[in-house]
Short mmCIF file of C-alpha atoms in Angstrom, two decimals:
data_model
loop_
_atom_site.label_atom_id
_atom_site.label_comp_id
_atom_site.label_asym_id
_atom_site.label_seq_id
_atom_site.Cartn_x
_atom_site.Cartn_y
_atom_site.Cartn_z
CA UNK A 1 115.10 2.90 -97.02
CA UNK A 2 113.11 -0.08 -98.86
CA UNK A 3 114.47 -0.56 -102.21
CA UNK A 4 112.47 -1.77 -105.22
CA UNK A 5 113.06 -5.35 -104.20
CA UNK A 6 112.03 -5.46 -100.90
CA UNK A 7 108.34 -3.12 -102.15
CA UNK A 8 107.75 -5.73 -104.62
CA UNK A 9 108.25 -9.01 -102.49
CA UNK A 10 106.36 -6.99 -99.83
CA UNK A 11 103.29 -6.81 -102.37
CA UNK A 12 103.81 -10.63 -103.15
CA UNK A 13 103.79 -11.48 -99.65
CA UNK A 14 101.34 -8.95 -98.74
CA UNK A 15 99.34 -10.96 -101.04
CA UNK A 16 99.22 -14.04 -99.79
CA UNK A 17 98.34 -12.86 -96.98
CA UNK A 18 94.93 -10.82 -98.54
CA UNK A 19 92.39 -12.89 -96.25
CA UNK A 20 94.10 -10.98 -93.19
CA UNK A 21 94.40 -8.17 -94.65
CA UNK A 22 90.65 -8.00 -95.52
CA UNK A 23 89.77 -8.66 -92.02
CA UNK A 24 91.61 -6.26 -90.44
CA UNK A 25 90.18 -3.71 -92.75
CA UNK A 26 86.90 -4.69 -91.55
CA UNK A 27 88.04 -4.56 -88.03
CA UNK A 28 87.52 -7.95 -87.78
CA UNK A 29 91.21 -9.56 -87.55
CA UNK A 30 92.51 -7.74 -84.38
CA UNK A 31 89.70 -9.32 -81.89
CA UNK A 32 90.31 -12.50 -83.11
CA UNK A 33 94.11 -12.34 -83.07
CA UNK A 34 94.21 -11.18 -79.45
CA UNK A 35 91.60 -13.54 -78.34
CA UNK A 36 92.33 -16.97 -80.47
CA UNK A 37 95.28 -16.43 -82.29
CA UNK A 38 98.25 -14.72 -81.16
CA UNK A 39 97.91 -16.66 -77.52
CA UNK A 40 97.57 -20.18 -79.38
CA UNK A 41 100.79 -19.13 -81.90
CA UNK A 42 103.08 -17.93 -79.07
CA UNK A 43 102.16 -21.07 -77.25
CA UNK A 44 103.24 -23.35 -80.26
CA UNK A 45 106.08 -20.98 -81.06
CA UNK A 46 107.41 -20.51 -77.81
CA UNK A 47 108.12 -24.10 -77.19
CA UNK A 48 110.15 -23.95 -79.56
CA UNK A 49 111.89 -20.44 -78.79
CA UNK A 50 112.33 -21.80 -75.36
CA UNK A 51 114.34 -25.30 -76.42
CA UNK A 52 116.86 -22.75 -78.65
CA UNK A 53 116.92 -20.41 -75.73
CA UNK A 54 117.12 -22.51 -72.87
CA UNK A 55 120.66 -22.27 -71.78
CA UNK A 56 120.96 -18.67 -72.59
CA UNK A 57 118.01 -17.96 -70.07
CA UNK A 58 119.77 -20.16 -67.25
CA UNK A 59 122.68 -18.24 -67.85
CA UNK A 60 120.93 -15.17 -68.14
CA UNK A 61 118.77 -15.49 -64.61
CA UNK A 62 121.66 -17.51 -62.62
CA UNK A 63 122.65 -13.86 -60.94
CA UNK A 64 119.01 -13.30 -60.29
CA UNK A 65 119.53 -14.45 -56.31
CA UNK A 66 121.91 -11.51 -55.99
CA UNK A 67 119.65 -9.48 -56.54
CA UNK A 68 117.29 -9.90 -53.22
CA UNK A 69 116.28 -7.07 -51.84
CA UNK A 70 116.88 -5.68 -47.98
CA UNK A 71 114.41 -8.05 -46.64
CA UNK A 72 116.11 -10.88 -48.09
CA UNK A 73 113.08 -11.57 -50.55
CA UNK A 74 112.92 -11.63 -53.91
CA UNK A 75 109.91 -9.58 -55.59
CA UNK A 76 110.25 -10.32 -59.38
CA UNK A 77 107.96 -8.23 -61.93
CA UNK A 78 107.86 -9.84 -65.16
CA UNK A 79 106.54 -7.60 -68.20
CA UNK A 80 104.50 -9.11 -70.77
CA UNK A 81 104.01 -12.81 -68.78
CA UNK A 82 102.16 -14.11 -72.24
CA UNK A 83 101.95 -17.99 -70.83
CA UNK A 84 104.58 -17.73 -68.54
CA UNK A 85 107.45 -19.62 -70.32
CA UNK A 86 109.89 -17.91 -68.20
CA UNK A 87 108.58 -19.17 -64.40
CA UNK A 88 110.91 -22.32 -64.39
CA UNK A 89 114.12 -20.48 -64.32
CA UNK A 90 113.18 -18.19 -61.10
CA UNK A 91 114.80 -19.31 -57.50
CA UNK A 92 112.37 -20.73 -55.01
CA UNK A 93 110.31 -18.64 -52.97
CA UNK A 94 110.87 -15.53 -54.83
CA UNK A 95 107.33 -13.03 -55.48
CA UNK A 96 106.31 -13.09 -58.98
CA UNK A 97 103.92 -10.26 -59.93
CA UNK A 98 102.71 -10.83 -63.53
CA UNK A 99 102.02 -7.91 -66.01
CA UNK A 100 100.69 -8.52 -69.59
CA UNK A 101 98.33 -6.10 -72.08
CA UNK A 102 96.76 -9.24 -73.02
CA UNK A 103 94.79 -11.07 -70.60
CA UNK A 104 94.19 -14.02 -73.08
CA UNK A 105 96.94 -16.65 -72.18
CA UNK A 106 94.99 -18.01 -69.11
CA UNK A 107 95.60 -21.94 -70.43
CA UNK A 108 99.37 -21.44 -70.86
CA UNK A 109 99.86 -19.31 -67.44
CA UNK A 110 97.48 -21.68 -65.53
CA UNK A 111 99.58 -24.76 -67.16
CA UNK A 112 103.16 -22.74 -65.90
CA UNK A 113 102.03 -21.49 -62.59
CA UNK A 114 100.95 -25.41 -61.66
CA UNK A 115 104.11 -26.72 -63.12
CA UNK A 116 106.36 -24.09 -60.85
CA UNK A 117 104.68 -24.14 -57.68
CA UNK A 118 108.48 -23.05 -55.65
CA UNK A 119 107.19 -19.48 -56.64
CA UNK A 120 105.36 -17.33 -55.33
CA UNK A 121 102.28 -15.37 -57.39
CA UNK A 122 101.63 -11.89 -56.10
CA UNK A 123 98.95 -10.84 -58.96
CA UNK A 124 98.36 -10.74 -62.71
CA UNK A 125 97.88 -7.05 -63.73
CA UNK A 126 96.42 -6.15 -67.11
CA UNK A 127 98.56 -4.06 -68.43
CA UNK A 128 100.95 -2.46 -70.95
CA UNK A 129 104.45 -1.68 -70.59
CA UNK A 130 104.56 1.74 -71.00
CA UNK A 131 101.82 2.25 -68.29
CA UNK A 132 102.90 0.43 -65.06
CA UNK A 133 101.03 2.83 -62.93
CA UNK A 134 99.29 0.24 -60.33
CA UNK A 135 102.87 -0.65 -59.53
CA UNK A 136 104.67 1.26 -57.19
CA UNK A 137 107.79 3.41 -57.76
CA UNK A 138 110.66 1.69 -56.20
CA UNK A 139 109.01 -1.47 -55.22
CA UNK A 140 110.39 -4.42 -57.12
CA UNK A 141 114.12 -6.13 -57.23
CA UNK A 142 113.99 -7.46 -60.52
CA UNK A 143 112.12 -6.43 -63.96
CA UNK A 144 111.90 -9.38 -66.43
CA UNK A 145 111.14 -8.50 -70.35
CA UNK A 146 111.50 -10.97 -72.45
CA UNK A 147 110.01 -11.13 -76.40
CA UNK A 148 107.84 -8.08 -75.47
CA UNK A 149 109.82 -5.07 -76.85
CA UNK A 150 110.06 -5.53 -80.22
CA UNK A 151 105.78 -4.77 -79.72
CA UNK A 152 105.25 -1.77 -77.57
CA UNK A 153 104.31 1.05 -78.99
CA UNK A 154 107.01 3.35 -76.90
CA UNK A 155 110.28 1.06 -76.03
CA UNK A 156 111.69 4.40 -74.07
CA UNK A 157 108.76 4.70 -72.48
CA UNK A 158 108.72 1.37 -71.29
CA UNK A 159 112.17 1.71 -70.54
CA UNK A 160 110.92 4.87 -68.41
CA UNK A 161 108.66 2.76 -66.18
CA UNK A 162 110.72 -0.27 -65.93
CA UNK A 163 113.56 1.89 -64.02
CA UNK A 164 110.80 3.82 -61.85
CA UNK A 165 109.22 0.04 -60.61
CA UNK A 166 112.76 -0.45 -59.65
CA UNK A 167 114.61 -0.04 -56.84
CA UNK A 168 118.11 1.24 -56.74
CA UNK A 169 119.88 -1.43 -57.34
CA UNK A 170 117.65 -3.63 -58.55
CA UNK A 171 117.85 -5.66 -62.31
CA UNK A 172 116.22 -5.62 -65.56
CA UNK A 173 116.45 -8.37 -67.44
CA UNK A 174 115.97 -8.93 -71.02
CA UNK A 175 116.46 -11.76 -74.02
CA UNK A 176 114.40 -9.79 -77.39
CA UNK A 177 115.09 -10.25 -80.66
CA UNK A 178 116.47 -7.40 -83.06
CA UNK A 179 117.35 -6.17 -86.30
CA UNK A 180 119.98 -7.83 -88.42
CA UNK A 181 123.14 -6.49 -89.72
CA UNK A 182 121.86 -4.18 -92.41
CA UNK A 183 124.25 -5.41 -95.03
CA UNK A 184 122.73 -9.45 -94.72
CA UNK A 185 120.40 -11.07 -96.49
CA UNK A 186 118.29 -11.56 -92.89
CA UNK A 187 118.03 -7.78 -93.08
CA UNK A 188 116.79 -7.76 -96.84
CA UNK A 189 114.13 -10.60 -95.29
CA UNK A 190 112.97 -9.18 -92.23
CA UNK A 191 112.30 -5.31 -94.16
CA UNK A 192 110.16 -7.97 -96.63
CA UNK A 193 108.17 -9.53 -94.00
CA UNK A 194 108.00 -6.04 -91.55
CA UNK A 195 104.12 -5.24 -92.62
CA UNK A 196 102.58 -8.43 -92.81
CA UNK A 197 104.59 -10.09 -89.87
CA UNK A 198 103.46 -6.75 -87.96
CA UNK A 199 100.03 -7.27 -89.01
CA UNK A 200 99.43 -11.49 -88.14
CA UNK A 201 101.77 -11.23 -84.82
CA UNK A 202 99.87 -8.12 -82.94
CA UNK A 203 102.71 -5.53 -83.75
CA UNK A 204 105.56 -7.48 -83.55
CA UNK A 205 108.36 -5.10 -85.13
CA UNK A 206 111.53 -6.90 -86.82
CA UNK A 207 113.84 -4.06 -87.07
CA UNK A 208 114.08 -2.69 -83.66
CA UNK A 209 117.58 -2.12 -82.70
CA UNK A 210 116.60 -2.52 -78.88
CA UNK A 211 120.29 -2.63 -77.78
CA UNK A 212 120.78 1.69 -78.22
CA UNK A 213 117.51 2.25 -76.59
CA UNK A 214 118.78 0.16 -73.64
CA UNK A 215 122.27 1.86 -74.24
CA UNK A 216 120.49 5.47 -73.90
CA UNK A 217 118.28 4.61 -70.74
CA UNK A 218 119.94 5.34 -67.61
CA UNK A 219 121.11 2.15 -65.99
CA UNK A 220 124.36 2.37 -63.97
CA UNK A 221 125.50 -0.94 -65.64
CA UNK A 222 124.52 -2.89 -68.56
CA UNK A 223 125.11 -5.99 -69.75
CA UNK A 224 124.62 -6.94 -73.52
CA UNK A 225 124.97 -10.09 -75.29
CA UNK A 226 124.10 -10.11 -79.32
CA UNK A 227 123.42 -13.76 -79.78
CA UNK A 228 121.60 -15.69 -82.77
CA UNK A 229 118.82 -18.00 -81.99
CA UNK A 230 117.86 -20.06 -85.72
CA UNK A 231 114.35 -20.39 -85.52
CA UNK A 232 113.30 -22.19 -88.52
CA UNK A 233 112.12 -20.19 -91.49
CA UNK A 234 111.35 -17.35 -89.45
CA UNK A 235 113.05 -13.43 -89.69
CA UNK A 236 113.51 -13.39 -85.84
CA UNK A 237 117.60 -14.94 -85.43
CA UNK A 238 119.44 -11.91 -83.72
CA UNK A 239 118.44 -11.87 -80.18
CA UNK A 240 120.23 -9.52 -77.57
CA UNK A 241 120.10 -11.11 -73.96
CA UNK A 242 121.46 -9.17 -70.93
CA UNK A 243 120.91 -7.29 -67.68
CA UNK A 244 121.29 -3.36 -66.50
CA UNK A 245 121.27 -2.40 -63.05
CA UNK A 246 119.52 1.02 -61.95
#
């Protein structure tokens, strides 16, 4: 549990950021960070993420071919599309059906979906993980989920739906980032930051160890990778990247 160190540079931080604080007790700051904030941050921050992460996501989606289904198509469902960062590293021709509980990132995901045009979009589904009832059970080869678990409110849940979209078979893929060795300093920083990072980044949790509830959901294989990504002065280095197969 939080020790007296981490409570008081909590309250210091927790401090600076009183403006947001005040705002959110007024009901004011959640609007405004779906709407403005949060999609023009993950735009700026993602261009970053994706540089560090680039080669791990060509790595990670290099198998994705394999996983065509009967027909010999492709029908990707990608969970929490935000702007669509991860478009460019799906094969040609393959059916992209976009989910995201934010509908707010139309200038990034217009930007993406004209830059990869070998793709195919099915539709754009408003949405949140752990409810992917206008998908049907069975009916996709591939789930994609990346940076979105660490802010669901259920990750077994979404877990739950991810393997009922699924066909047997089929993949879920995943690159999230995850809580640090609990000895380390980056531990000590990211139980700091937890409240207020939660608060400005629209429930973004930074101690989720996401790699046992993927270890307790049932997929027949699993394939996890703990990697670090060093994103400048931010809590959010230990990243898991990986596949399971239902």
């Amino acid at each position: 549990e939080a020790g007296a160190g981490v409570l008081l540079l909590r309250a210091c931080l927790a401090l600076l950021a009183s403006p947001i604080y005040l705002l959110s007790f007024l009901g004011m700051w959640e609007p405004f960070c779906k709407k403005v904030f949060f999609p023009f941050i993950l735009d700026k921050m993602s261009i970053v993420h994706d540089k560090k992460s680039k080669k791990h996501k060509q790595e990670l989606f290099r198998n994705l071919p394999d996983f065509r289904g009967p027909s010999g198509e492709l029908k990707v469902l990608e969970i929490g599309t935000g702007s669509g960062s991860n478009f460019q590293f799906y094969p040609p021709g393959c059916r992209v059906t976009c989910t995201d509980i934010n509908p707010n990132f139309q200038e990034g995901l217009t930007r993406n979906m004209k830059k990869n045009q070998h793709l195919h979009y099915e539709r754009f589904l408003v949405a949140a993980a752990e409810d992917l009832h206008q998908v049907p059970s069975g009916s996709v080869d591939a789930v994609v989920c990346t940076l979105v678990l660490c802010s669901v409110h259920s990750v077994s849940s979404a877990l739950r739906e991810v393997l009922r979209v699924l066909r047997p078979g089929g993949a879920f893929y995943f690159l999230e980032h995850v809580a640090a060795e609990h000895s380390s300093w980056k531990y000590f920083w990211q139980q700091v930051c937890y409240p207020t990072w939660k608060l400005v980044f629209a429930g973004c949790c930074l101690t989720r160890e996401l790699w046992k509830n993927l270890e307790e959901a049932k997929f027949s294989e699993l394939k996890i990778q703990h990697i670090s990504l060093a994103l400048l002065g931010t809590p959010i280095e230990p990243h898991i990247v990986g596949y399971g197969v239902k």
